[in-house]
Amino acid sequence: METYFDDSIIKTSIMPCHNQQPNNVNQDHAVMKQVRFANNASISAVSNSGAEEVKEACGNEHVEEQVQLGPQLKLLPLNDQIRELQTIIRDIKTSRGDFVFCADRLIRLVVEQGLNQLPYSECTVITPTGHKYEGVKFEKGNCGVSIMRSGEAMEQGLRDCCRSIRIGKILIQSDEDTQKAKVYYAKFPPDIYRRKVLLMYPILSTGNTVIEAVRVLIEHGLLPKHIILLSLFSTPHGAKSIIQEFPDITILTTEVHPVAPTHFGQKYFGTD
């Protein structure tokens, strides 16, 4: 059973030092602590109840559209660093070297927040000084899946954070006549149906490619609630299409804007 902690519980259970005495913790709490999910308070969940927070985080005129998309869409808290990276990536004058550098930085931030969505358990380790330290460790059974080709740009950022993580691939292209997404290649770990999946695709424009990719994952036995979609930029239409098709999926991105930088893949790989 997946268990989520509210702020009051987190305050009493986050990695106390060896000489700290925990607050009153009952038996039920002890059971709940065994496996839990990272608290999402640091990420801006887009919901009707959090509209004001989202307005502050997004800092643009498209907030109302974002608010309607629900808590499945999560935005990284906006700060000057992220805003500058977004600006450089969108700027037509940006050189490819600067583009790749800034894209990799933004990817790393998204990946780090994506990892915070994965389940972990508490553990105790012994320090070099012989003291006990109460910490956490991620549960095993996670993997990444990149949607080729632009999704491959995010693979290194994931490997930088998780050196041994397994990464699958999906190749999806649009049919020239019908413009519908078509799967040409898919390779996953054989037990992917038991894993939590970080699905990587940097630009969500129409959402069609991601929808087709999720369908393939479902065909391999994976539940949508175990999919965390990592992206850099999304349009309201793209995010809405994905969430309407799969209400249990989680989308993590830095920005929702009607105009997506669709040149990302060509610029990143130098094929523009």
Coordinates of C-alpha atoms in Angstrom, one line a residue:
M1 CA 0.0 0.0 0.0
E2 CA 1.4 3.4 -1.0
T3 CA 1.5 5.8 2.0
Y4 CA 1.9 9.5 1.8
F5 CA 3.0 11.7 4.7
D6 CA 1.7 15.1 5.5
D7 CA 3.9 18.0 6.7
S8 CA 3.3 17.3 10.4
I9 CA 4.6 13.7 10.0
I10 CA 7.6 14.8 7.9
K11 CA 8.7 17.2 10.6
T12 CA 9.1 14.5 13.1
S13 CA 10.6 11.8 10.9
I14 CA 13.1 13.4 8.5
M15 CA 16.6 11.9 9.3
P16 CA 17.2 12.9 12.9
C17 CA 20.8 13.0 14.1
H18 CA 22.0 10.2 16.4
N19 CA 21.6 12.4 19.5
Q20 CA 18.1 13.6 18.7
Q21 CA 15.2 12.0 20.5
P22 CA 12.1 11.5 18.3
N23 CA 8.8 13.1 19.2
N24 CA 6.0 10.9 20.4
V25 CA 5.5 8.3 17.7
N26 CA 2.7 5.8 18.1
Q27 CA 2.7 2.2 16.8
D28 CA 0.6 3.1 13.7
H29 CA 3.2 5.7 12.7
A30 CA 6.0 3.1 13.1
V31 CA 4.1 0.8 10.6
M32 CA 3.5 3.6 8.2
K33 CA 7.2 4.6 8.1
Q34 CA 8.4 1.3 6.6
V35 CA 7.7 2.4 3.0
R36 CA 6.7 5.9 2.0
F37 CA 6.7 8.3 -0.8
A38 CA 8.7 11.6 -0.9
N39 CA 6.7 14.6 0.2
N40 CA 5.7 16.8 -2.7
A41 CA 5.5 20.1 -0.7
S42 CA 8.6 21.4 -2.4
I43 CA 7.0 21.0 -5.9
S44 CA 4.2 23.2 -7.1
A45 CA 1.2 20.9 -7.6
V46 CA -1.2 22.4 -10.0
S47 CA -4.6 22.2 -8.4
N48 CA -7.6 24.4 -7.9
S49 CA -6.9 24.7 -4.2
G50 CA -3.3 25.8 -4.9
A51 CA -4.1 28.5 -7.5
E52 CA -2.3 31.3 -5.7
E53 CA 0.8 29.3 -5.2
V54 CA 0.9 28.3 -8.8
K55 CA 0.5 31.9 -9.9
E56 CA 3.5 32.9 -7.9
A57 CA 5.5 29.9 -9.1
C58 CA 4.6 30.3 -12.8
G59 CA 4.9 34.1 -13.1
N60 CA 3.0 34.3 -16.4
E61 CA -0.5 34.9 -17.8
H62 CA -1.3 31.3 -18.6
V63 CA -1.9 30.2 -15.0
E64 CA -5.6 29.7 -15.2
E65 CA -5.1 27.0 -17.9
Q66 CA -2.5 25.3 -15.7
V67 CA -4.7 25.4 -12.6
Q68 CA -7.4 23.3 -14.5
L69 CA -5.0 20.5 -15.2
G70 CA -5.1 19.1 -11.6
P71 CA -2.5 17.7 -9.2
Q72 CA -1.1 15.2 -11.7
L73 CA 0.9 18.1 -13.2
K74 CA 3.7 19.3 -11.1
L75 CA 5.9 22.3 -11.8
L76 CA 9.4 22.9 -10.5
P77 CA 9.3 26.0 -8.2
L78 CA 10.3 28.9 -10.5
N79 CA 13.4 30.9 -9.6
D80 CA 15.8 33.2 -11.4
Q81 CA 18.2 30.3 -12.3
I82 CA 15.4 28.2 -14.0
R83 CA 14.0 31.3 -15.7
E84 CA 17.4 32.2 -17.2
L85 CA 17.9 28.6 -18.4
Q86 CA 14.5 28.7 -20.0
T87 CA 15.3 32.0 -21.7
I88 CA 18.6 30.8 -23.1
I89 CA 17.1 27.7 -24.5
R90 CA 14.3 29.7 -26.2
D91 CA 16.6 32.4 -27.6
I92 CA 17.2 32.1 -31.3
K93 CA 20.6 33.7 -30.9
T94 CA 21.9 31.0 -28.5
S95 CA 24.9 29.0 -29.8
R96 CA 24.6 25.2 -29.8
G97 CA 27.3 24.9 -27.1
D98 CA 25.4 27.2 -24.7
F99 CA 22.1 25.5 -25.6
V100 CA 23.4 22.1 -24.7
F101 CA 25.1 23.3 -21.6
C102 CA 21.9 25.0 -20.3
A103 CA 19.6 22.2 -21.4
D104 CA 21.8 19.7 -19.5
R105 CA 21.5 21.9 -16.4
L106 CA 17.7 22.1 -16.7
I107 CA 17.5 18.4 -17.3
R108 CA 19.5 17.7 -14.2
L109 CA 17.1 19.8 -12.1
V110 CA 14.1 18.0 -13.5
V111 CA 15.6 14.6 -13.0
E112 CA 16.5 15.4 -9.4
Q113 CA 12.9 16.4 -8.7
G114 CA 11.7 13.3 -10.5
L115 CA 13.7 11.1 -8.2
N116 CA 12.0 12.8 -5.3
Q117 CA 8.7 11.2 -6.5
L118 CA 10.1 7.6 -6.1
P119 CA 9.4 5.5 -3.0
Y120 CA 12.0 5.1 -0.4
S121 CA 12.4 3.5 3.0
E122 CA 14.1 4.6 6.2
C123 CA 17.4 2.9 7.2
T124 CA 20.0 3.2 9.9
V125 CA 23.8 3.4 9.1
I126 CA 26.9 3.5 11.2
T127 CA 29.1 6.5 10.7
P128 CA 33.0 6.4 10.8
T129 CA 32.8 7.7 14.3
G130 CA 30.7 4.7 15.4
H131 CA 27.4 6.6 15.8
K132 CA 24.1 5.6 14.3
Y133 CA 22.5 7.8 11.7
E134 CA 18.8 7.5 10.7
G135 CA 18.6 8.1 6.9
V136 CA 16.7 6.9 3.9
K137 CA 17.4 4.7 0.8
F138 CA 15.4 4.4 -2.4
E139 CA 13.5 1.3 -3.0
K140 CA 14.8 -0.9 -5.7
G141 CA 12.8 -1.5 -8.9
N142 CA 13.0 1.9 -10.7
C143 CA 14.0 2.4 -14.3
G144 CA 14.1 5.1 -17.0
V145 CA 12.5 5.0 -20.5
S146 CA 13.4 7.6 -23.1
I147 CA 11.3 8.4 -26.1
M148 CA 13.7 8.6 -29.0
R149 CA 15.3 10.8 -30.2
S150 CA 14.9 14.0 -28.1
G151 CA 14.3 11.9 -24.9
E152 CA 17.8 10.5 -25.2
A153 CA 19.1 14.0 -24.3
M154 CA 17.8 13.3 -20.8
E155 CA 19.5 9.9 -20.3
Q156 CA 22.9 11.2 -19.2
G157 CA 21.2 13.4 -16.6
L158 CA 19.5 10.4 -15.1
R159 CA 22.6 8.3 -15.2
D160 CA 24.5 11.1 -13.4
C161 CA 22.1 10.7 -10.6
C162 CA 21.6 6.9 -10.7
R163 CA 24.7 5.2 -12.1
S164 CA 23.3 1.7 -12.4
I165 CA 19.7 2.5 -13.4
R166 CA 18.3 0.6 -16.4
I167 CA 17.0 2.6 -19.3
G168 CA 14.6 1.4 -22.0
K169 CA 13.8 3.1 -25.3
I170 CA 10.8 3.8 -27.5
L171 CA 11.0 5.1 -31.1
I172 CA 7.7 6.8 -32.1
Q173 CA 7.3 8.9 -35.3
S174 CA 4.3 10.6 -36.8
D175 CA 2.8 9.2 -40.0
E176 CA 3.3 11.6 -42.8
D177 CA -0.2 11.2 -44.1
T178 CA -2.3 10.9 -41.0
Q179 CA 0.0 12.7 -38.5
K180 CA -0.8 9.9 -36.0
A181 CA 2.0 8.6 -33.8
K182 CA 3.3 5.2 -34.7
V183 CA 5.6 2.9 -32.7
Y184 CA 8.6 1.7 -34.6
Y185 CA 10.8 0.3 -31.8
A186 CA 10.4 -0.5 -28.1
K187 CA 12.9 -2.2 -25.8
F188 CA 12.4 -2.4 -22.0
P189 CA 13.7 -4.4 -19.0
P190 CA 11.7 -7.7 -19.0
D191 CA 10.2 -7.0 -15.6
I192 CA 9.2 -3.4 -16.3
Y193 CA 5.6 -4.2 -15.2
R194 CA 7.0 -4.3 -11.6
R195 CA 9.0 -1.1 -11.8
K196 CA 8.4 2.6 -11.3
V197 CA 9.2 4.3 -14.6
L198 CA 10.7 7.7 -15.3
L199 CA 9.5 8.4 -18.8
M200 CA 11.7 11.1 -20.5
Y201 CA 10.6 13.4 -23.2
P202 CA 11.7 17.0 -23.0
I203 CA 9.0 18.8 -25.1
L204 CA 5.3 18.2 -24.7
S205 CA 3.6 19.8 -27.7
T206 CA 0.5 17.9 -28.7
G207 CA 1.0 15.0 -26.3
N208 CA 0.4 12.4 -29.0
T209 CA 3.8 10.9 -28.8
V210 CA 3.7 10.5 -25.1
I211 CA 0.2 9.0 -25.2
E212 CA 1.3 6.4 -27.6
A213 CA 4.4 5.6 -25.5
V214 CA 2.3 5.2 -22.4
R215 CA 0.0 2.8 -24.3
V216 CA 3.0 0.7 -25.2
L217 CA 4.1 0.6 -21.5
I218 CA 0.6 -0.4 -20.5
E219 CA 0.7 -3.2 -23.0
H220 CA 3.8 -4.5 -21.2
G221 CA 1.8 -4.6 -17.9
L222 CA 2.8 -1.3 -16.4
L223 CA 0.2 0.7 -14.5
P224 CA -0.1 4.5 -15.4
K225 CA 0.2 5.4 -11.7
H226 CA 3.7 4.0 -11.8
I227 CA 4.8 6.4 -14.6
I228 CA 6.4 9.7 -13.9
L229 CA 6.8 11.8 -17.1
L230 CA 9.8 14.1 -17.0
S231 CA 9.8 17.0 -19.4
L232 CA 11.3 20.5 -19.7
F233 CA 8.5 22.4 -21.4
S234 CA 4.9 21.6 -22.0
T235 CA 1.9 23.3 -23.7
P236 CA -1.5 23.3 -21.9
H237 CA -2.9 21.2 -24.7
G238 CA -0.2 18.6 -24.5
A239 CA -0.4 18.2 -20.7
K240 CA -4.2 18.2 -20.8
S241 CA -4.4 15.5 -23.5
I242 CA -2.1 13.2 -21.5
I243 CA -3.9 13.7 -18.2
Q244 CA -7.3 13.2 -19.8
E245 CA -6.1 9.9 -21.4
F246 CA -4.3 8.7 -18.3
P247 CA -5.6 10.4 -15.1
D248 CA -3.2 8.5 -12.8
I249 CA 0.0 9.5 -14.6
T250 CA 2.3 12.2 -13.0
I251 CA 3.8 14.9 -15.2
L252 CA 6.8 16.9 -14.0
T253 CA 7.9 20.0 -16.0
T254 CA 9.5 23.4 -15.6
E255 CA 6.9 25.4 -17.6
V256 CA 3.5 25.3 -19.2
H257 CA 3.3 27.7 -22.1
P258 CA 1.2 27.8 -25.3
V259 CA 4.5 28.0 -27.3
A260 CA 6.9 25.1 -26.8
P261 CA 10.5 25.2 -28.0
T262 CA 9.9 22.5 -30.6
H263 CA 13.4 23.1 -32.0
F264 CA 14.9 21.4 -28.9
G265 CA 15.9 18.1 -30.4
Q266 CA 17.4 19.5 -33.6
K267 CA 19.4 22.1 -31.7
Y268 CA 20.6 19.7 -29.0
F269 CA 21.8 17.1 -31.4
G270 CA 23.1 19.6 -34.0
T271 CA 20.7 18.6 -36.8
D272 CA 19.0 22.0 -37.1

